[in-house]
mmCIF file of C-alpha atoms in Angstrom:
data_model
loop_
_atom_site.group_PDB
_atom_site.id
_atom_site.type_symbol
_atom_site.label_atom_id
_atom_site.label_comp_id
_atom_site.label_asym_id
_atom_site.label_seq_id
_atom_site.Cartn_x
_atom_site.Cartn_y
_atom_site.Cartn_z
ATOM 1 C CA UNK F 1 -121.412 41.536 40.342
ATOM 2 C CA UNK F 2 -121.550 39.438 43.389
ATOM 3 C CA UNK F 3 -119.673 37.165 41.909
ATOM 4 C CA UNK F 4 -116.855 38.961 40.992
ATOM 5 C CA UNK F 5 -116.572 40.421 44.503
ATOM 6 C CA UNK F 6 -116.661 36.707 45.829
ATOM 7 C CA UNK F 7 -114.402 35.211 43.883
ATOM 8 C CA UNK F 8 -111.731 38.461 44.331
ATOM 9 C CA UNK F 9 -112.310 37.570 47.931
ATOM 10 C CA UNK F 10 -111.709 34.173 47.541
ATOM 11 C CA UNK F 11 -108.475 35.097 45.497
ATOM 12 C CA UNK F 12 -107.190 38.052 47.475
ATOM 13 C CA UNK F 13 -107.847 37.364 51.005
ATOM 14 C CA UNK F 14 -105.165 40.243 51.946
ATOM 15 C CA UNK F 15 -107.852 42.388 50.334
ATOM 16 C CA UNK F 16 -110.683 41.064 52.740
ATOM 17 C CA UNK F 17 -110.624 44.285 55.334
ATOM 18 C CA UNK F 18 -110.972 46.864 52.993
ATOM 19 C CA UNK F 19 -113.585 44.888 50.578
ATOM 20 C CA UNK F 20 -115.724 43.936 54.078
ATOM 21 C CA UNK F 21 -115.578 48.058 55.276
ATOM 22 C CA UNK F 22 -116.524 48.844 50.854
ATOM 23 C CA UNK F 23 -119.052 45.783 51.686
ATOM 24 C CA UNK F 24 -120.558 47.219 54.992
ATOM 25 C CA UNK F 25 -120.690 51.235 53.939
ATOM 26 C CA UNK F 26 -122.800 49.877 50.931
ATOM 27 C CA UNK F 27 -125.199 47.659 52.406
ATOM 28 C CA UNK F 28 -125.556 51.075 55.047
ATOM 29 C CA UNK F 29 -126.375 53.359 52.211
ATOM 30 C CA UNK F 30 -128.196 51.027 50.117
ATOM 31 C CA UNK F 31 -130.581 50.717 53.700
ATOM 32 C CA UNK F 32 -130.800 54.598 53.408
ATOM 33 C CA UNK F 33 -131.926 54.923 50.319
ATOM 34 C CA UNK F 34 -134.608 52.420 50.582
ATOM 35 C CA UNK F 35 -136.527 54.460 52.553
ATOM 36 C CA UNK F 36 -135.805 57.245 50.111
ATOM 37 C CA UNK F 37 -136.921 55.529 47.115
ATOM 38 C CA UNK F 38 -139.673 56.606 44.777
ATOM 39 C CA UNK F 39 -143.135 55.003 44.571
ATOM 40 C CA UNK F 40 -143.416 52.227 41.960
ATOM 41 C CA UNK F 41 -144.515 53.173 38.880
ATOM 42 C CA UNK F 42 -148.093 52.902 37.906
ATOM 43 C CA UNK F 43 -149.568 51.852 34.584
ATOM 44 C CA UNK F 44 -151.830 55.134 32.263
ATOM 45 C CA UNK F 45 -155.580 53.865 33.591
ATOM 46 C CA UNK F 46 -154.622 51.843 36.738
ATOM 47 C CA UNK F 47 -155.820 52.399 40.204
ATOM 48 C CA UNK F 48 -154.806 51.720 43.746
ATOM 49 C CA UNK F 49 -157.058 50.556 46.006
ATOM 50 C CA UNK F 50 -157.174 49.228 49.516
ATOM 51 C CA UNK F 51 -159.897 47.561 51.795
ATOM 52 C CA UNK F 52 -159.195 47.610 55.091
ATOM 53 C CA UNK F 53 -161.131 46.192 58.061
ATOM 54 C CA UNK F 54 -160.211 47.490 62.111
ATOM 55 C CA UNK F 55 -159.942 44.404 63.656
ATOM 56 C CA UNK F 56 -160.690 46.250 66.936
ATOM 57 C CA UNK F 57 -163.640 48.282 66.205
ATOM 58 C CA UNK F 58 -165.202 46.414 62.953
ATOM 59 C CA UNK F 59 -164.831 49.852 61.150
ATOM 60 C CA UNK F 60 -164.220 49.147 57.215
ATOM 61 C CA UNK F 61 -162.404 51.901 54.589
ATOM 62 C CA UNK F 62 -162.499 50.677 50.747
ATOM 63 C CA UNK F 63 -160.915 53.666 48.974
ATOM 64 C CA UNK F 64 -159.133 53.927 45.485
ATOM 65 C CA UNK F 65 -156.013 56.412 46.626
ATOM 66 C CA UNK F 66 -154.610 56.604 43.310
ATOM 67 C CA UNK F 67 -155.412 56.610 39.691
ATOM 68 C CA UNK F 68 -153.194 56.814 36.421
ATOM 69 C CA UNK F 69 -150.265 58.073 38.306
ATOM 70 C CA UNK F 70 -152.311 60.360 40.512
ATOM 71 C CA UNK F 71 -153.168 60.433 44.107
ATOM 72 C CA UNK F 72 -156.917 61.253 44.980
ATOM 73 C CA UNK F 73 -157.035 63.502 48.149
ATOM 74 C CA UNK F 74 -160.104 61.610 48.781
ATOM 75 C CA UNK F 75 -158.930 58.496 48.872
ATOM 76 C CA UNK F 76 -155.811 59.645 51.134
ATOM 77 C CA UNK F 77 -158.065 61.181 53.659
ATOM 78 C CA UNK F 78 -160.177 58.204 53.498
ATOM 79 C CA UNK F 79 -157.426 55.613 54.309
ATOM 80 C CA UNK F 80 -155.828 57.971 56.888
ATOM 81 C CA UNK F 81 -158.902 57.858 59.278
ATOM 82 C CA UNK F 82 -159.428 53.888 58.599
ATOM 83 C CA UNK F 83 -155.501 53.522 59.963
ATOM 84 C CA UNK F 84 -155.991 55.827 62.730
ATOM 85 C CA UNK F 85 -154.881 55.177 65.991
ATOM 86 C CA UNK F 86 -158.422 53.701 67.280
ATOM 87 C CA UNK F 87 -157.693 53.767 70.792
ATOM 88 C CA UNK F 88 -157.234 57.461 70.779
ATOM 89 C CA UNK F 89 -159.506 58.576 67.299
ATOM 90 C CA UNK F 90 -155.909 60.475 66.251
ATOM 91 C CA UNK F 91 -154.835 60.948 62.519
ATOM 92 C CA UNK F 92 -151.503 61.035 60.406
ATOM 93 C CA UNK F 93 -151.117 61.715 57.285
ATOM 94 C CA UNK F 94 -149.877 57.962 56.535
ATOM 95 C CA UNK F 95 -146.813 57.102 54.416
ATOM 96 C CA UNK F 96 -147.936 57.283 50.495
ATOM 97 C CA UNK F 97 -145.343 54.485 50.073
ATOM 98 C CA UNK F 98 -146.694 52.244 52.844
ATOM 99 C CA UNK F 99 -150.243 52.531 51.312
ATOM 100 C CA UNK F 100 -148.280 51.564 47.885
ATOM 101 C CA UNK F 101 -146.420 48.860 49.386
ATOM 102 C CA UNK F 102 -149.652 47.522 51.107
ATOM 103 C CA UNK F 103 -151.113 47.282 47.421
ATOM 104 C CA UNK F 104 -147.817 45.655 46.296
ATOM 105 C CA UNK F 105 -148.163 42.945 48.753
ATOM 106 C CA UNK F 106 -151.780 42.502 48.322
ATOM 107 C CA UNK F 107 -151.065 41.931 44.213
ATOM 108 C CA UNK F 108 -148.206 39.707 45.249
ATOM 109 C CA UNK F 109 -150.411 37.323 47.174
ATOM 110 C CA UNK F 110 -152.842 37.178 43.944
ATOM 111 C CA UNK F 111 -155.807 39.145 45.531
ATOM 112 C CA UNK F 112 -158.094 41.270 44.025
ATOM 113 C CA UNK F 113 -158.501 45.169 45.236
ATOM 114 C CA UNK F 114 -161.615 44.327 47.225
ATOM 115 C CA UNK F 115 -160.090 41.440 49.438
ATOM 116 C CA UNK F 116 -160.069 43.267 52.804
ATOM 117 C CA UNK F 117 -156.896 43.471 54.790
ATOM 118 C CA UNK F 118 -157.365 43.205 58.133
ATOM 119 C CA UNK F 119 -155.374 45.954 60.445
ATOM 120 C CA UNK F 120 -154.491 45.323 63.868
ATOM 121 C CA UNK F 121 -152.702 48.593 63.995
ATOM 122 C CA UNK F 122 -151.723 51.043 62.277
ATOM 123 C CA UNK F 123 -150.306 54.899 63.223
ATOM 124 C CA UNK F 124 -150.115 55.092 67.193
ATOM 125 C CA UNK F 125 -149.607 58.270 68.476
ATOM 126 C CA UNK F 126 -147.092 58.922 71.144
ATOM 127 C CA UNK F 127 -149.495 58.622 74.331
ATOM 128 C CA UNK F 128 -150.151 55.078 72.733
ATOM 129 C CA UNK F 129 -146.887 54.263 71.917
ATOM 130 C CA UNK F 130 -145.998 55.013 75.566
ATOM 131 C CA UNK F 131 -148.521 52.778 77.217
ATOM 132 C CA UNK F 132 -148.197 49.926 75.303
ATOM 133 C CA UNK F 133 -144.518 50.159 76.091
ATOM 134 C CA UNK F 134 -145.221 50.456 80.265
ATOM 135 C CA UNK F 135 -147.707 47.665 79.806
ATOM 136 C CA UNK F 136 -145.236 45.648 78.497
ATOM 137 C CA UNK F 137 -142.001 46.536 80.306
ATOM 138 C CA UNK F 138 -138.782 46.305 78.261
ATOM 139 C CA UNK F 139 -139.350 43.438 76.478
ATOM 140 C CA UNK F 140 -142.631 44.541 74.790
ATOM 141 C CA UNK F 141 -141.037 44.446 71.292
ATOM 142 C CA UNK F 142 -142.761 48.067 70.987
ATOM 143 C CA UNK F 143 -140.285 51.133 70.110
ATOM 144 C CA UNK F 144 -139.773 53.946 71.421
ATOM 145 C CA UNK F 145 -139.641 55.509 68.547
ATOM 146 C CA UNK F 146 -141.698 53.191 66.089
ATOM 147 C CA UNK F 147 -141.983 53.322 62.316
ATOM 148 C CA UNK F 148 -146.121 53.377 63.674
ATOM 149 C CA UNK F 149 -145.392 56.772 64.920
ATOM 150 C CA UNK F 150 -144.648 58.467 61.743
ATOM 151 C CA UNK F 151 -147.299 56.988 59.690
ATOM 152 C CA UNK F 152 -145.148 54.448 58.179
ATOM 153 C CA UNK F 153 -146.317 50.994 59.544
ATOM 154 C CA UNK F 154 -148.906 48.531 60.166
ATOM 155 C CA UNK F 155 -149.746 45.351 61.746
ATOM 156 C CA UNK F 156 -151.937 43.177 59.438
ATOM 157 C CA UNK F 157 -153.386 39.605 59.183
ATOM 158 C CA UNK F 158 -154.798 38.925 54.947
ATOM 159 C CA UNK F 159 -157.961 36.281 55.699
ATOM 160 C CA UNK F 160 -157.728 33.057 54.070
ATOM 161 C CA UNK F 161 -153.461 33.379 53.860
ATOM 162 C CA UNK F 162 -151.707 32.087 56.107
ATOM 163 C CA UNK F 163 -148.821 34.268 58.457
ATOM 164 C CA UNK F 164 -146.085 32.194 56.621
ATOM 165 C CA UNK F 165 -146.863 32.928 53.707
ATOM 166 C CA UNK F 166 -147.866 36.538 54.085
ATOM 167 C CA UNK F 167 -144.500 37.481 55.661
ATOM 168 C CA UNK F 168 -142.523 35.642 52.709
ATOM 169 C CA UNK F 169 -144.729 37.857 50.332
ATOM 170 C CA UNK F 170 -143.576 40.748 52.425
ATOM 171 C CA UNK F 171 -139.820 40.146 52.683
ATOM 172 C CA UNK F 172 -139.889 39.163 48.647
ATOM 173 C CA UNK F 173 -141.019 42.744 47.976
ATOM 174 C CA UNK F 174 -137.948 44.189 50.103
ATOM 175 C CA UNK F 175 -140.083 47.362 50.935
ATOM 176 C CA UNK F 176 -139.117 47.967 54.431
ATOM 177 C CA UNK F 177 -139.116 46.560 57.903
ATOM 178 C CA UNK F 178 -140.931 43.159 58.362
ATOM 179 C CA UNK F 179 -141.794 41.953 61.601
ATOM 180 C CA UNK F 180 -143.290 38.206 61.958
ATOM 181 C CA UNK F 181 -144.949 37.548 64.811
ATOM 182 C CA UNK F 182 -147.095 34.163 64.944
ATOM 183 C CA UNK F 183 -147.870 34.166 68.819
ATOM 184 C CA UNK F 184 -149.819 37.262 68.528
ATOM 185 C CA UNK F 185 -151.201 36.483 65.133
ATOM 186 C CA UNK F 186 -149.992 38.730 62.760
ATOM 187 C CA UNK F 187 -147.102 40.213 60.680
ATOM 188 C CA UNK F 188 -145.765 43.735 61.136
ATOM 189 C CA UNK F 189 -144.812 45.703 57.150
ATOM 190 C CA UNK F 190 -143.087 49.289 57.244
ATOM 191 C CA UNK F 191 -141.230 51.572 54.987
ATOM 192 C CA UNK F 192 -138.440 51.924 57.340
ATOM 193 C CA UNK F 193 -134.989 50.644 56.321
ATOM 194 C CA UNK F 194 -135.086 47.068 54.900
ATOM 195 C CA UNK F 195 -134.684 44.551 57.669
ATOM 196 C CA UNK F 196 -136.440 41.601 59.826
ATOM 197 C CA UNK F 197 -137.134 40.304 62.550
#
Protein backbone atom coordinates (compact mmCIF):
# COMPACT_ATOMS: atom_id res chain seq x y z
CA UNK A 1 0.00 0.00 0.00
CA UNK A 2 2.85 2.32 0.44
CA UNK A 3 3.79 1.76 -2.67
CA UNK A 4 0.97 2.58 -4.50
CA UNK A 5 0.64 5.89 -2.63
CA UNK A 6 4.39 6.59 -3.65
CA UNK A 7 4.37 5.90 -6.91
CA UNK A 8 0.72 7.97 -7.42
CA UNK A 9 2.80 10.67 -5.86
CA UNK A 10 5.51 10.28 -8.00
CA UNK A 11 2.98 10.26 -11.02
CA UNK A 12 0.52 12.91 -9.92
CA UNK A 13 2.43 15.54 -8.24
CA UNK A 14 -0.74 18.00 -8.71
CA UNK A 15 -2.25 15.49 -6.29
CA UNK A 16 0.62 15.98 -3.63
CA UNK A 17 -1.48 18.58 -1.18
CA UNK A 18 -4.38 16.67 -0.73
CA UNK A 19 -2.48 13.07 -0.52
CA UNK A 20 0.16 14.90 2.21
CA UNK A 21 -3.20 16.43 4.41
CA UNK A 22 -4.93 12.24 3.68
CA UNK A 23 -1.10 11.36 4.68
CA UNK A 24 -0.87 13.59 7.88
CA UNK A 25 -4.72 13.04 9.33
CA UNK A 26 -3.73 9.26 9.17
CA UNK A 27 -0.50 9.08 10.71
CA UNK A 28 -2.61 11.53 13.59
CA UNK A 29 -5.24 8.92 14.08
CA UNK A 30 -3.19 5.97 13.63
CA UNK A 31 -1.02 7.81 16.88
CA UNK A 32 -4.49 7.85 18.64
CA UNK A 33 -5.35 4.67 18.41
CA UNK A 34 -2.14 3.28 19.55
CA UNK A 35 -2.71 4.22 22.79
CA UNK A 36 -6.18 2.78 22.44
CA UNK A 37 -5.20 -0.53 21.33
CA UNK A 38 -5.95 -3.80 23.03
CA UNK A 39 -3.42 -5.89 24.99
CA UNK A 40 -1.65 -8.56 22.91
CA UNK A 41 -3.07 -11.66 22.93
CA UNK A 42 -1.93 -14.33 25.26
CA UNK A 43 -1.52 -18.03 24.60
CA UNK A 44 -4.39 -20.81 26.89
CA UNK A 45 -1.60 -21.69 29.86
CA UNK A 46 0.85 -18.72 29.51
CA UNK A 47 1.81 -16.30 32.14
CA UNK A 48 3.16 -12.82 32.50
CA UNK A 49 5.65 -12.14 34.71
CA UNK A 50 7.94 -9.32 35.67
CA UNK A 51 11.04 -8.92 38.04
CA UNK A 52 11.77 -5.73 38.87
CA UNK A 53 14.59 -4.31 41.01
CA UNK A 54 14.36 -0.23 42.52
CA UNK A 55 17.50 0.90 41.59
CA UNK A 56 17.10 3.53 44.35
CA UNK A 57 16.06 1.63 47.30
CA UNK A 58 17.25 -2.14 46.37
CA UNK A 59 13.51 -3.14 46.85
CA UNK A 60 12.73 -6.28 44.43
CA UNK A 61 8.87 -7.33 43.11
CA UNK A 62 8.81 -10.80 41.06
CA UNK A 63 5.08 -11.21 40.38
CA UNK A 64 3.18 -13.27 37.64
CA UNK A 65 0.27 -10.46 36.72
CA UNK A 66 -1.39 -12.58 34.32
CA UNK A 67 -2.23 -16.09 33.46
CA UNK A 68 -4.16 -17.75 30.44
CA UNK A 69 -5.69 -14.53 29.44
CA UNK A 70 -6.36 -13.43 32.99
CA UNK A 71 -5.04 -10.77 35.19
CA UNK A 72 -4.25 -11.82 38.90
CA UNK A 73 -5.24 -8.93 41.30
CA UNK A 74 -2.33 -10.13 43.17
CA UNK A 75 0.08 -9.79 40.89
CA UNK A 76 -1.30 -6.16 39.85
CA UNK A 77 -1.14 -4.96 43.37
CA UNK A 78 2.17 -6.48 43.67
CA UNK A 79 3.80 -4.67 40.67
CA UNK A 80 1.96 -1.41 41.50
CA UNK A 81 3.82 -0.92 44.89
CA UNK A 82 7.32 -2.18 43.28
CA UNK A 83 6.75 0.93 40.55
CA UNK A 84 5.71 3.30 43.10
CA UNK A 85 6.91 6.58 43.28
CA UNK A 86 9.81 5.75 45.98
CA UNK A 87 10.58 9.14 46.88
CA UNK A 88 7.13 9.75 48.14
CA UNK A 89 5.84 5.74 49.00
CA UNK A 90 2.62 6.85 46.54
CA UNK A 91 0.69 4.24 44.35
CA UNK A 92 -1.15 4.11 40.87
CA UNK A 93 -2.84 1.70 39.57
CA UNK A 94 -0.14 1.29 36.61
CA UNK A 95 -1.05 0.92 32.92
CA UNK A 96 -2.03 -2.99 32.27
CA UNK A 97 -0.54 -2.34 28.80
CA UNK A 98 2.76 -0.88 30.03
CA UNK A 99 3.22 -3.95 32.35
CA UNK A 100 2.38 -6.00 28.94
CA UNK A 101 4.62 -4.06 26.89
CA UNK A 102 7.43 -4.35 29.58
CA UNK A 103 7.00 -8.28 29.12
CA UNK A 104 7.00 -7.75 25.31
CA UNK A 105 10.29 -6.10 25.40
CA UNK A 106 11.76 -8.34 27.91
CA UNK A 107 10.77 -11.57 25.39
CA UNK A 108 12.11 -9.47 22.56
CA UNK A 109 15.57 -9.18 24.06
CA UNK A 110 15.52 -13.19 24.60
CA UNK A 111 15.25 -13.11 28.48
CA UNK A 112 13.66 -15.33 30.62
CA UNK A 113 10.69 -14.09 33.16
CA UNK A 114 13.10 -14.04 36.09
CA UNK A 115 15.84 -11.68 34.52
CA UNK A 116 15.23 -8.59 36.70
CA UNK A 117 14.59 -5.27 35.09
CA UNK A 118 16.01 -2.66 36.72
CA UNK A 119 13.60 0.61 37.31
CA UNK A 120 14.91 3.92 37.74
CA UNK A 121 11.44 5.28 37.81
CA UNK A 122 8.40 4.55 37.40
CA UNK A 123 4.78 6.48 38.37
CA UNK A 124 5.76 10.01 39.94
CA UNK A 125 3.15 11.70 41.47
CA UNK A 126 2.54 15.32 40.86
CA UNK A 127 4.59 16.81 43.96
CA UNK A 128 7.48 14.74 42.25
CA UNK A 129 6.86 15.59 38.96
CA UNK A 130 7.01 19.25 40.09
CA UNK A 131 10.35 19.16 41.79
CA UNK A 132 12.20 17.38 39.49
CA UNK A 133 11.00 19.94 36.98
CA UNK A 134 12.25 23.19 39.40
CA UNK A 135 15.43 21.25 39.96
CA UNK A 136 16.00 21.16 36.56
CA UNK A 137 14.68 24.44 35.12
CA UNK A 138 13.18 24.28 31.61
CA UNK A 139 15.38 22.16 30.06
CA UNK A 140 14.98 19.18 32.46
CA UNK A 141 13.46 16.97 29.71
CA UNK A 142 10.71 16.22 32.55
CA UNK A 143 6.88 17.04 31.57
CA UNK A 144 4.61 18.72 32.95
CA UNK A 145 2.29 16.48 32.34
CA UNK A 146 4.29 13.10 31.94
CA UNK A 147 3.12 9.73 30.67
CA UNK A 148 4.87 8.82 34.55
CA UNK A 149 1.98 10.61 35.98
CA UNK A 150 -0.75 8.44 34.83
CA UNK A 151 0.83 5.19 35.44
CA UNK A 152 1.91 4.71 31.98
CA UNK A 153 5.80 4.93 31.95
CA UNK A 154 9.05 3.90 33.18
CA UNK A 155 12.65 4.50 33.10
CA UNK A 156 14.61 1.18 32.93
CA UNK A 157 18.21 -0.14 32.40
CA UNK A 158 17.99 -4.55 31.47
CA UNK A 159 21.63 -5.78 33.13
CA UNK A 160 23.93 -7.40 30.85
CA UNK A 161 22.15 -5.40 27.51
CA UNK A 162 23.40 -2.72 26.47
CA UNK A 163 21.21 0.97 26.11
CA UNK A 164 21.58 0.56 22.25
CA UNK A 165 20.29 -2.25 21.99
CA UNK A 166 17.53 -2.05 24.54
CA UNK A 167 16.04 1.09 22.93
CA UNK A 168 16.11 -0.64 19.32
CA UNK A 169 14.15 -3.56 21.07
CA UNK A 170 11.83 -0.88 22.30
CA UNK A 171 11.19 1.17 19.15
CA UNK A 172 10.85 -2.43 17.10
CA UNK A 173 7.83 -3.19 19.30
CA UNK A 174 6.17 0.33 18.37
CA UNK A 175 4.31 0.30 21.82
CA UNK A 176 4.52 3.85 22.76
CA UNK A 177 6.83 6.68 23.58
CA UNK A 178 10.61 5.80 23.71
CA UNK A 179 12.97 8.02 25.20
CA UNK A 180 16.92 7.18 24.89
CA UNK A 181 18.93 8.72 27.10
CA UNK A 182 22.71 7.40 27.37
CA UNK A 183 24.15 10.33 29.59
CA UNK A 184 21.96 9.42 32.39
CA UNK A 185 22.07 5.74 31.74
CA UNK A 186 18.94 4.55 30.79
CA UNK A 187 16.01 4.37 28.28
CA UNK A 188 12.57 5.81 28.96
CA UNK A 189 9.27 3.07 27.42
CA UNK A 190 5.53 4.40 27.67
CA UNK A 191 2.18 3.64 26.27
CA UNK A 192 1.65 7.10 25.17
CA UNK A 193 1.33 7.83 21.44
CA UNK A 194 4.11 6.18 19.35
CA UNK A 195 7.06 8.50 19.06
CA UNK A 196 10.94 9.15 20.05
CA UNK A 197 13.16 11.00 21.16
Amino acid sequence: MQTTTNSRLVSHPSRLPELSRRSLIGGAALGGMAAMMPLPAMAAGSEWRLAIRNVHNNETVDAVFARSGQFLASGLAELNHGLRDWRTGETTQMDRRLLALLVQLRDKLDLSGRNKIELISGYRSPKTNAALRARGGENTGVASTSQHMLGKATDIVVPGVTLDKLRGAALALGGGGVGYYPRDGFVHVDTGRVRHW
